[in-house]
Coordinates of C-alpha atoms in Angstrom, one line a residue:
Chain A
M1326 CA -27.0 48.2 -19.1
K1327 CA -28.7 51.6 -18.8
K1328 CA -27.5 52.9 -22.0
A1329 CA -28.2 49.6 -24.2
A1330 CA -31.6 50.3 -22.6
T1331 CA -31.4 53.5 -23.9
L1332 CA -30.0 52.9 -27.6
A1333 CA -32.6 50.4 -28.0
L1334 CA -35.6 52.6 -27.2
G1335 CA -34.1 55.4 -29.3
I1336 CA -33.7 53.1 -32.4
L1337 CA -37.5 51.7 -32.0
T1338 CA -38.5 55.5 -31.5
S1339 CA -36.5 56.8 -34.5
V1340 CA -38.1 53.7 -36.8
G1341 CA -41.5 54.6 -35.4
G1342 CA -41.1 58.0 -35.4
F1343 CA -39.5 58.6 -38.9
F1344 CA -42.7 58.6 -41.1
D1345 CA -44.9 61.4 -41.2
V1346 CA -47.0 63.0 -43.5
G1347 CA -44.4 64.6 -45.6
N1348 CA -43.0 61.0 -46.5
L1349 CA -46.5 59.7 -46.9
A1350 CA -47.5 62.2 -49.7
T1351 CA -44.3 62.3 -51.5
A1352 CA -43.8 58.4 -51.6
A1353 CA -47.1 57.9 -52.7
Q1354 CA -46.8 60.8 -55.4
A1355 CA -43.5 59.4 -56.5
G1356 CA -44.5 55.7 -56.5
G1357 CA -48.0 56.7 -58.6
V1358 CA -46.1 58.5 -61.4
F1359 CA -43.0 57.2 -61.5
R1360 CA -42.9 53.8 -60.1
L1361 CA -39.6 52.9 -58.7
Q1362 CA -37.3 55.6 -60.4
L1363 CA -37.3 57.8 -57.4
L1364 CA -35.8 55.7 -54.8
W1365 CA -32.7 57.7 -55.1
P1366 CA -33.6 60.6 -53.4
L1367 CA -34.9 59.4 -50.8
L1368 CA -31.9 57.4 -50.1
L1369 CA -29.7 60.2 -51.1
G1370 CA -32.0 62.4 -48.4
T1371 CA -31.4 59.5 -46.0
L1372 CA -27.9 59.5 -45.9
L1373 CA -27.6 63.0 -45.3
V1374 CA -30.0 63.5 -42.6
I1375 CA -28.2 60.4 -40.7
F1376 CA -25.0 62.9 -40.7
L1377 CA -27.6 66.1 -39.8
V1378 CA -29.2 64.2 -36.6
E1379 CA -25.6 62.7 -35.6
M1380 CA -24.2 65.8 -35.4
S1381 CA -27.2 68.2 -33.9
G1382 CA -27.2 64.9 -30.9
R1383 CA -23.3 65.0 -30.7
F1384 CA -23.6 68.7 -30.2
A1385 CA -26.0 68.5 -27.6
A1386 CA -24.6 65.4 -25.8
V1387 CA -20.9 67.6 -25.6
T1388 CA -22.0 70.9 -25.0
R1389 CA -25.6 70.4 -23.2
Q1390 CA -26.8 73.3 -25.7
A1391 CA -29.9 72.7 -28.2
L1392 CA -28.7 74.2 -31.3
P1393 CA -30.7 77.6 -31.6
D1394 CA -29.5 78.5 -28.0
A1395 CA -26.2 77.8 -29.1
I1396 CA -26.2 79.7 -32.4
R1397 CA -27.7 82.7 -30.6
T1398 CA -25.1 82.7 -28.0
H1399 CA -22.1 82.0 -30.0
L1400 CA -23.2 83.7 -33.3
G1401 CA -25.3 86.5 -32.1
F1402 CA -28.7 87.1 -32.3
A1403 CA -28.6 89.1 -35.6
T1404 CA -26.9 86.0 -37.4
W1405 CA -29.7 83.7 -35.8
L1406 CA -32.6 85.9 -36.7
V1407 CA -33.1 85.4 -40.6
P1408 CA -32.7 81.4 -40.0
F1409 CA -35.0 81.5 -37.2
L1410 CA -37.6 83.4 -39.1
V1411 CA -37.4 80.6 -41.7
L1412 CA -37.2 77.6 -39.3
S1413 CA -40.9 79.0 -37.7
L1414 CA -42.4 79.4 -41.0
V1415 CA -41.5 76.0 -42.2
H1416 CA -42.0 74.9 -38.7
F1417 CA -46.1 76.4 -39.0
L1418 CA -46.4 75.0 -42.3
V1419 CA -45.4 71.5 -41.3
L1420 CA -47.3 71.8 -38.3
G1421 CA -50.7 72.4 -40.5
A1422 CA -49.7 69.6 -42.8
E1423 CA -49.4 67.0 -39.9
I1424 CA -52.6 68.7 -38.5
G1425 CA -54.1 68.3 -41.5
G1426 CA -53.3 64.5 -42.1
I1427 CA -54.4 63.6 -38.9
C1428 CA -57.8 65.4 -39.5
F1429 CA -57.8 63.6 -43.1
A1430 CA -57.1 60.2 -41.1
L1431 CA -60.7 60.9 -39.5
H1432 CA -62.4 61.9 -42.4
L1433 CA -61.5 58.6 -43.8
V1434 CA -62.6 56.4 -40.8
T1435 CA -66.1 58.7 -39.8
G1436 CA -66.7 60.1 -43.1
L1437 CA -67.1 63.7 -41.6
P1438 CA -65.5 66.4 -43.8
T1439 CA -61.7 67.2 -42.9
P1440 CA -62.1 70.8 -41.7
V1441 CA -64.7 69.5 -39.1
W1442 CA -61.9 67.7 -37.2
A1443 CA -59.6 70.4 -37.2
L1444 CA -60.0 72.2 -34.0
P1445 CA -61.0 68.8 -31.8
V1446 CA -57.3 67.4 -33.1
A1447 CA -56.0 70.9 -32.2
A1448 CA -57.3 70.6 -28.6
L1449 CA -55.9 66.9 -28.4
V1450 CA -52.3 67.4 -29.7
W1451 CA -52.3 70.5 -27.5
L1452 CA -54.1 68.6 -24.0
F1453 CA -51.2 65.7 -24.9
L1454 CA -48.1 68.2 -25.0
W1455 CA -49.7 70.0 -21.9
R1456 CA -50.2 66.9 -19.7
A1457 CA -47.5 64.7 -20.9
S1458 CA -43.8 64.5 -19.8
F1459 CA -41.0 64.7 -22.8
S1460 CA -40.3 61.0 -22.6
A1461 CA -43.9 60.1 -22.7
I1462 CA -44.4 61.7 -25.5
E1463 CA -41.7 60.9 -27.4
N1464 CA -42.0 57.2 -26.7
S1465 CA -45.8 56.5 -27.1
T1466 CA -46.2 58.4 -30.3
S1467 CA -42.9 56.6 -32.0
L1468 CA -43.6 53.4 -30.5
L1469 CA -47.2 53.6 -31.7
G1470 CA -45.6 54.6 -34.9
L1471 CA -43.9 51.5 -35.6
L1472 CA -47.6 50.6 -37.2
T1473 CA -46.2 52.2 -40.3
L1474 CA -44.2 49.1 -40.7
A1475 CA -47.3 47.9 -42.5
F1476 CA -45.8 49.4 -46.0
V1477 CA -43.0 47.6 -45.6
V1478 CA -44.9 44.4 -44.9
A1479 CA -47.2 45.1 -47.8
A1480 CA -44.2 46.4 -50.0
W1481 CA -43.0 42.6 -49.3
Q1482 CA -46.3 40.9 -50.0
H1483 CA -46.5 42.4 -53.3
R1484 CA -42.6 40.6 -54.5
P1485 CA -41.7 43.9 -56.2
P1486 CA -39.1 43.0 -59.1
T1487 CA -35.3 43.4 -57.1
G1488 CA -33.9 44.3 -60.2
Q1489 CA -36.0 47.7 -60.9
I1490 CA -35.8 48.6 -57.1
L1491 CA -31.6 48.7 -57.3
A1492 CA -32.3 50.7 -60.5
G1493 CA -34.4 53.2 -58.7
M1494 CA -31.5 53.8 -56.2
L1495 CA -29.3 55.6 -58.8
P1496 CA -30.1 58.6 -60.2
T1497 CA -31.8 58.7 -64.0
L1498 CA -33.4 60.9 -65.9
P1499 CA -37.5 60.8 -66.3
H1500 CA -39.0 59.2 -69.3
H1501 CA -42.0 61.6 -69.0
D1502 CA -42.9 64.8 -67.0
P1503 CA -39.6 66.0 -66.3
A1504 CA -40.8 69.2 -64.4
R1505 CA -42.9 66.9 -62.2
Y1506 CA -40.1 64.1 -61.7
W1507 CA -37.8 66.9 -60.2
F1508 CA -40.7 68.5 -58.1
I1509 CA -41.2 65.3 -56.6
A1510 CA -37.7 64.1 -56.2
V1511 CA -37.1 67.7 -54.4
S1512 CA -40.3 67.1 -52.2
L1513 CA -38.7 63.8 -51.3
L1514 CA -35.7 65.4 -49.9
G1515 CA -37.9 67.9 -48.3
A1516 CA -39.4 65.3 -46.8
V1517 CA -36.8 63.4 -45.4
I1518 CA -34.1 66.5 -44.4
S1519 CA -37.0 68.4 -42.5
P1520 CA -34.9 71.2 -40.5
Y1521 CA -37.3 71.0 -37.8
M1522 CA -35.9 67.3 -37.4
F1523 CA -32.3 68.1 -36.3
Y1524 CA -33.2 71.2 -34.1
F1525 CA -35.7 68.9 -32.4
Y1526 CA -33.6 66.2 -31.8
S1527 CA -30.9 68.2 -30.1
S1528 CA -33.2 70.0 -27.7
G1529 CA -34.8 66.5 -27.0
A1530 CA -31.0 65.4 -26.1
V1531 CA -30.6 68.3 -23.8
E1532 CA -34.5 67.6 -22.1
D1533 CA -32.9 63.8 -21.9
K1534 CA -29.8 65.2 -20.3
W1535 CA -27.5 63.4 -22.3
D1536 CA -23.9 64.1 -21.7
D1537 CA -20.8 63.0 -23.8
S1538 CA -21.3 59.2 -22.9
Y1539 CA -24.0 59.0 -24.8
I1540 CA -22.3 59.9 -28.1
G1541 CA -21.7 56.2 -29.0
V1542 CA -25.8 56.1 -28.4
N1543 CA -26.3 58.8 -30.5
R1544 CA -24.4 57.8 -33.4
G1545 CA -26.3 54.0 -32.8
V1546 CA -29.6 55.8 -32.9
S1547 CA -29.1 58.2 -35.7
V1548 CA -27.0 55.5 -38.0
I1549 CA -29.8 52.5 -37.2
G1550 CA -32.8 54.3 -36.3
M1551 CA -32.9 56.4 -39.4
G1552 CA -31.6 54.0 -41.8
F1553 CA -34.2 51.6 -40.9
G1554 CA -36.8 54.5 -40.7
S1555 CA -36.4 55.2 -44.2
L1556 CA -37.3 51.6 -45.3
I1557 CA -40.6 52.6 -44.5
S1558 CA -40.4 55.4 -47.2
V1559 CA -39.1 53.0 -49.4
G1560 CA -42.1 50.3 -48.7
A1561 CA -44.8 53.3 -49.4
I1562 CA -43.0 54.0 -52.8
V1563 CA -43.2 50.2 -53.5
V1564 CA -46.8 49.6 -52.5
A1565 CA -47.7 53.3 -54.7
A1566 CA -45.4 51.4 -57.4
V1567 CA -46.8 48.1 -57.4
V1568 CA -50.5 48.9 -56.5
L1569 CA -51.4 52.8 -57.8
A1570 CA -49.4 52.9 -60.8
P1571 CA -50.4 49.8 -62.9
R1572 CA -53.8 51.1 -62.0
G1573 CA -53.2 54.7 -63.9
I1574 CA -53.7 56.0 -60.4
Q1575 CA -51.3 59.2 -59.3
V1576 CA -51.9 60.6 -56.2
D1577 CA -53.6 64.2 -56.5
D1578 CA -55.6 63.5 -53.6
Y1579 CA -55.2 61.6 -50.2
H1580 CA -58.1 59.7 -51.0
Q1581 CA -56.5 58.0 -54.0
A1582 CA -53.4 57.1 -51.3
A1583 CA -56.1 55.7 -49.0
L1584 CA -56.1 52.5 -51.5
M1585 CA -52.5 51.6 -51.1
L1586 CA -52.8 48.8 -48.3
T1587 CA -56.6 47.6 -49.5
T1588 CA -54.7 44.9 -51.9
A1589 CA -52.1 43.4 -49.5
F1590 CA -54.5 43.4 -46.3
P1591 CA -57.8 43.1 -47.9
F1592 CA -60.7 44.5 -45.3
W1593 CA -58.2 45.3 -42.7
G1594 CA -55.9 47.5 -45.2
F1595 CA -57.7 50.5 -45.0
V1596 CA -57.9 51.0 -41.4
L1597 CA -54.3 50.4 -41.1
F1598 CA -54.0 53.2 -43.6
A1599 CA -56.1 55.4 -41.5
A1600 CA -54.1 54.4 -38.1
S1601 CA -50.8 54.8 -39.7
M1602 CA -51.8 58.0 -41.2
A1603 CA -53.3 59.4 -38.0
I1604 CA -50.4 57.9 -35.5
A1605 CA -47.4 59.4 -37.7
C1606 CA -49.4 62.6 -38.2
L1607 CA -49.8 62.8 -34.4
G1608 CA -46.3 62.0 -33.3
A1609 CA -45.0 64.5 -35.9
A1610 CA -47.5 67.2 -34.7
T1611 CA -46.1 67.1 -31.6
E1612 CA -42.2 66.9 -32.3
V1613 CA -43.3 69.9 -34.7
A1614 CA -45.0 72.1 -32.1
L1615 CA -42.4 71.3 -29.6
S1616 CA -39.7 72.0 -31.7
M1617 CA -41.2 75.6 -32.3
A1618 CA -41.6 76.7 -29.0
Y1619 CA -38.2 75.3 -28.2
A1620 CA -36.7 77.4 -31.1
T1621 CA -38.6 80.4 -30.1
A1622 CA -37.7 80.2 -25.9
Q1623 CA -33.9 79.4 -26.8
T1624 CA -34.0 82.3 -29.7
Y1625 CA -35.1 84.7 -26.9
G1626 CA -33.8 83.3 -23.7
W1627 CA -37.1 81.9 -22.2
N1628 CA -37.3 79.1 -19.7
W1629 CA -37.9 75.9 -21.6
G1630 CA -38.5 72.6 -21.0
E1631 CA -41.8 70.0 -21.6
D1632 CA -40.9 68.4 -18.4
L1633 CA -41.3 71.7 -16.4
D1634 CA -44.3 72.5 -14.9
P1635 CA -46.3 75.3 -17.3
R1636 CA -46.0 78.1 -14.4
E1637 CA -42.3 77.9 -14.8
D1638 CA -42.1 78.2 -18.8
A1639 CA -45.5 79.9 -19.3
R1640 CA -44.1 81.6 -22.4
F1641 CA -42.9 78.4 -24.0
C1642 CA -46.2 76.5 -23.5
L1643 CA -47.9 79.9 -24.9
M1644 CA -45.9 79.5 -28.1
Y1645 CA -46.8 75.7 -28.7
T1646 CA -50.6 76.6 -28.0
G1647 CA -50.8 79.4 -30.2
A1648 CA -48.9 77.5 -33.0
I1649 CA -51.4 74.5 -32.6
L1650 CA -54.0 76.8 -32.9
G1651 CA -52.8 79.0 -35.7
S1652 CA -51.6 75.8 -37.9
A1653 CA -55.0 73.7 -37.5
L1654 CA -56.9 77.1 -38.4
L1655 CA -55.3 76.6 -42.0
I1656 CA -57.3 73.0 -42.1
L1657 CA -60.2 74.7 -40.7
F1658 CA -60.5 77.3 -43.6
G1659 CA -60.0 74.6 -46.0
V1660 CA -56.9 74.4 -47.1
D1661 CA -56.2 70.9 -48.6
P1662 CA -54.3 69.1 -46.9
L1663 CA -52.2 67.2 -49.6
K1664 CA -51.2 70.5 -51.3
L1665 CA -50.4 71.7 -48.4
T1666 CA -47.7 69.3 -47.5
L1667 CA -46.3 69.3 -51.2
L1668 CA -45.9 72.7 -50.8
T1669 CA -44.5 72.6 -47.4
M1670 CA -41.9 70.0 -48.4
A1671 CA -40.5 71.9 -51.4
V1672 CA -40.4 74.8 -48.7
N1673 CA -38.5 72.7 -46.3
A1674 CA -35.8 71.9 -49.2
A1675 CA -35.2 75.5 -50.1
V1676 CA -34.6 76.9 -46.8
L1677 CA -32.0 74.1 -45.9
P1678 CA -29.4 76.8 -46.3
F1679 CA -30.7 78.9 -44.0
V1680 CA -30.4 76.6 -41.2
A1681 CA -27.5 74.3 -42.3
I1682 CA -24.7 77.0 -42.5
P1683 CA -25.1 78.5 -39.0
F1684 CA -25.0 74.6 -37.7
L1685 CA -22.1 73.9 -39.8
L1686 CA -20.2 76.9 -38.3
L1687 CA -20.6 75.6 -35.2
M1688 CA -20.0 72.1 -35.8
N1689 CA -16.3 73.4 -36.5
D1690 CA -16.1 75.4 -33.6
R1691 CA -12.7 74.0 -31.6
K1692 CA -13.4 76.0 -28.6
L1693 CA -17.2 74.4 -27.9
L1694 CA -16.8 70.9 -28.8
K1695 CA -13.1 70.2 -28.8
E1696 CA -11.9 66.7 -30.2
H1697 CA -15.8 66.0 -30.9
R1698 CA -16.0 68.6 -33.9
N1699 CA -16.7 67.4 -36.9
G1700 CA -14.2 65.8 -39.0
W1701 CA -13.6 65.8 -42.6
I1702 CA -16.3 63.2 -43.6
S1703 CA -18.8 65.2 -41.9
N1704 CA -17.7 68.4 -43.0
T1705 CA -18.1 67.2 -46.6
V1706 CA -21.3 65.6 -46.1
T1707 CA -22.7 68.9 -44.6
L1708 CA -21.0 71.1 -47.4
V1709 CA -22.5 68.6 -49.8
V1710 CA -26.3 69.4 -48.4
V1711 CA -25.5 73.0 -48.3
V1712 CA -24.6 73.1 -51.9
L1713 CA -27.7 71.0 -52.5
S1714 CA -30.1 72.9 -50.8
I1715 CA -29.0 76.0 -52.1
V1716 CA -29.4 74.1 -55.7
L1717 CA -32.9 72.9 -54.5
A1718 CA -33.6 76.5 -53.4
I1719 CA -33.1 78.0 -57.0
V1720 CA -35.1 75.1 -58.4
S1721 CA -38.0 74.2 -56.2
I1722 CA -39.2 77.7 -56.9
P1723 CA -40.2 77.2 -60.8
L1724 CA -40.9 73.4 -60.0
L1725 CA -43.6 74.5 -57.5
I1726 CA -45.4 76.4 -60.3
Q1727 CA -45.3 73.7 -62.9
G1728 CA -44.5 70.6 -61.2
G1729 CA -46.6 71.0 -58.4
S1730 CA -49.6 72.8 -60.3
Chain B
M465 CA -35.3 103.3 -62.1
W466 CA -34.3 100.5 -59.6
N467 CA -32.7 97.0 -60.7
L468 CA -31.3 94.0 -58.5
Y469 CA -28.0 95.7 -58.3
S470 CA -29.6 98.7 -56.6
L471 CA -31.7 96.7 -54.1
G472 CA -28.1 95.8 -52.7
L473 CA -28.7 91.9 -52.8
R474 CA -25.7 89.5 -52.8
P475 CA -24.4 88.0 -56.0
L476 CA -25.7 84.5 -55.2
V477 CA -29.3 86.0 -54.0
R478 CA -29.5 87.5 -57.4
T479 CA -28.2 84.7 -59.2
A480 CA -30.7 82.6 -57.6
L481 CA -33.9 85.0 -58.3
V482 CA -32.7 85.5 -61.7
V483 CA -32.7 82.1 -62.8
A484 CA -36.0 81.0 -60.5
A485 CA -37.8 84.0 -62.2
A486 CA -36.7 82.8 -65.9
S487 CA -37.1 79.2 -65.2
S488 CA -40.9 80.0 -63.6
L489 CA -41.7 81.9 -67.2
A490 CA -40.3 79.2 -69.4
C491 CA -42.0 76.7 -67.3
S492 CA -45.4 78.4 -67.5
S493 CA -46.2 78.2 -71.0
K494 CA -47.5 75.2 -72.3
P495 CA -49.2 74.5 -75.9
P496 CA -53.3 74.2 -75.2
K497 CA -53.0 70.5 -76.9
E498 CA -50.4 69.4 -74.3
K499 CA -52.2 71.2 -71.3
L500 CA -55.2 69.4 -72.3
L501 CA -53.4 66.1 -72.4
D502 CA -51.9 67.3 -68.8
T503 CA -55.5 67.5 -67.8
A504 CA -56.7 64.1 -69.5
Q505 CA -54.3 62.4 -67.3
T506 CA -55.4 64.0 -64.2
A507 CA -59.1 62.7 -65.3
S508 CA -57.9 59.2 -66.3
S509 CA -56.6 59.1 -62.5
W510 CA -59.8 60.1 -61.0
I511 CA -61.8 57.2 -63.3
A512 CA -59.2 54.6 -62.3
T513 CA -59.4 55.4 -58.5
L514 CA -63.2 55.4 -59.1
R515 CA -62.6 52.0 -60.6
M516 CA -60.5 50.6 -57.9
T517 CA -62.7 52.2 -55.1
G518 CA -65.5 50.3 -56.6
E519 CA -63.7 47.2 -56.5
Q520 CA -62.5 47.4 -53.4
W521 CA -66.1 48.3 -51.9
G522 CA -66.9 45.2 -53.9
A523 CA -64.2 43.2 -52.0
N524 CA -65.4 44.3 -48.6
S525 CA -62.0 46.3 -47.9
V526 CA -63.6 50.1 -47.8
P527 CA -66.6 51.3 -46.3
T528 CA -69.6 52.9 -48.1
S529 CA -68.7 56.4 -46.6
F530 CA -65.3 56.2 -48.3
V531 CA -66.8 55.1 -51.7
E532 CA -69.6 58.5 -51.4
T533 CA -66.5 60.9 -50.3
T534 CA -64.1 59.6 -52.9
V535 CA -66.6 60.2 -55.5
K536 CA -67.6 63.6 -54.0
A537 CA -64.0 64.6 -54.6
A538 CA -63.9 62.9 -57.7
R539 CA -66.6 64.7 -59.2
S540 CA -65.2 67.9 -58.1
E541 CA -62.1 67.6 -59.9
L542 CA -63.9 65.5 -62.9
E543 CA -66.0 69.0 -63.1
K544 CA -62.8 71.5 -63.1
E545 CA -61.6 69.2 -65.5
A546 CA -64.5 69.3 -67.9
D547 CA -64.6 73.4 -67.6
D548 CA -61.0 73.7 -68.3
A549 CA -61.3 71.7 -71.6
G550 CA -64.4 73.7 -72.0
K551 CA -62.2 77.3 -72.0
S552 CA -59.3 75.3 -73.8
K553 CA -58.1 76.2 -77.0
A554 CA -56.7 72.8 -77.9
P555 CA -57.9 70.8 -81.1
P556 CA -61.9 70.0 -81.1
E557 CA -60.8 66.3 -82.2
L558 CA -59.3 66.0 -78.5
R559 CA -61.5 68.5 -76.9
D560 CA -64.7 67.4 -77.7
P561 CA -64.1 63.2 -76.9
F562 CA -62.5 64.5 -73.7
R563 CA -65.5 66.3 -72.5
Q564 CA -67.9 64.0 -73.5
I565 CA -66.4 61.2 -71.5
V566 CA -65.4 63.1 -68.7
T567 CA -69.3 63.8 -68.2
E568 CA -70.1 60.2 -68.5
A569 CA -67.6 59.7 -65.9
K570 CA -69.2 62.0 -63.8
D571 CA -72.4 60.6 -64.0
V572 CA -71.2 56.6 -63.8
A573 CA -69.6 58.4 -60.1
K574 CA -72.9 59.3 -59.2
R575 CA -74.7 55.9 -59.8
L576 CA -71.6 54.1 -58.3
S577 CA -72.1 56.2 -54.8
Q578 CA -75.7 55.4 -55.1
T579 CA -75.4 52.0 -55.7
A580 CA -73.0 51.4 -53.0
G581 CA -75.1 53.4 -50.7
E582 CA -78.0 51.2 -51.6
N583 CA -75.9 48.3 -50.8
D584 CA -76.2 47.1 -54.4
R585 CA -73.8 44.9 -55.3
P586 CA -74.3 44.0 -59.1
G587 CA -75.1 47.6 -59.1
V588 CA -71.5 49.0 -58.3
A589 CA -69.8 45.7 -60.5
R590 CA -72.1 47.3 -63.5
E591 CA -70.6 50.7 -62.8
V592 CA -67.1 49.6 -62.1
G593 CA -67.3 47.9 -65.8
L594 CA -68.6 51.4 -67.3
L595 CA -65.4 53.0 -65.8
A596 CA -63.2 50.3 -67.2
A597 CA -64.6 51.4 -70.7
L598 CA -64.5 54.7 -70.0
Q599 CA -60.7 54.8 -69.0
E600 CA -60.0 52.3 -72.2
R601 CA -61.7 55.2 -74.3
L602 CA -59.5 58.2 -72.7
K603 CA -56.3 56.2 -73.1
A604 CA -57.0 55.8 -76.8
L605 CA -57.9 59.4 -77.3
Q606 CA -54.9 60.1 -75.4
K607 CA -52.6 57.9 -77.7
Q608 CA -54.3 59.0 -81.1
N609 CA -53.4 62.6 -79.7
G610 CA -49.6 61.9 -79.0
G611 CA -50.0 61.8 -75.3
E612 CA -48.4 59.2 -72.7
S613 CA -50.8 57.4 -70.5
Q614 CA -48.8 55.8 -68.2

């Protein structure tokens, strides 16, 4: 009974926690410029992230160790150092993008400039992490995140052409602007396969004291939760394709994206957009800040745990405090939140090889995982991720220069 | 003299760096006309944004503060595009009418913000109509010059 409740809650929180600023920005851009043609990177990314998240949860349940901890212990500090530094950079940029998203949502509602909100938002995120327990953070923001289902409802209301949706699920070459097309495709993948997600998930499983008996729950949460979660991103692409593209609006600024829900929900659409953005970004900001603190503490062998008293893991708490403050400074000093988000999503795609390869090595360790180690299907999929991420790493740099400009 | 080999990089990393650098160089050179047509696409998108913002304000779907901040963002972007057009080496038959349209759009945007601030609904509807006309003119200009309006 307890497992069923954990599964149900896990699925709900995965759905509610799936959508963040990266998904919003890339989906709005994809739909606004290429209508339904870029649904395929989202589906591909979802399939890959399901496998990665399932593996990281299975690893934590069997070994009771989070990924950075295990990589350091079993592959050595020197092997983990470069992926750790890369992961820290990504954490920092994603956190800045998420804090920027909350600030922009508050700007929409109040009319005050986005940078004005940077420090108050940083204080709010920090206070939330300082005061709340792990399950309270995970469950509250993710359940509130179900508000983002407004994009699915809006997409449904607009009755998009089914044939075009199905056609968009198959990879096709662009009819115009190829550099932009591939840049957005890379960013969509980067938004879905955020490296922080599977590192955070494994630490969360350790926090929740998962053991072998949670392997089924983990599989259900990864497949159903992530699968349904990606529907929200599909909804956002559809809404942008149906509302913005026919009017000739491409999303180069969040003000343009803010109009997405206004035709499906007259009067409430604008408020729903701002609330969805704020909640999705708040949930992701807390997860990313925690993930950065987890990775650092586990890398250096410090005490860690969101449920510990801050006096027992002072360096862990100091880490997320510094990360939140540093990332908020990006927004305070006027970095454009949308540009930061798009840059971050491309970087996400580029760094995947660094974070996926050590993970793949561990998942095949017979001593560690015994009968739960990767089978050929999981290995093939992870290998596809690694090859795909090497290709993405090579193409995302020039695409960033041309397509993202 | 040093080269990539002397840096001691592994073959895969070296290849990736060379491909990335070559693609970056190849991507960064576009003819002035094409560059200006890209700029026109962005301008067209901002004019469409202003138009939809005005329409949604008229339908009570967005607050006045949103109109004001969107106009501010749009004007700043249109200003940049007018500057880029001024420096562009694109043919004058594209460059000059484009600058004219962008300048007019900036003025209309300013009036849109003012009329929304004064709760003048017929005034907002009038500016929305002007934005629609500017959008059409820009679309026609893009087509004449071989550009694609999405």
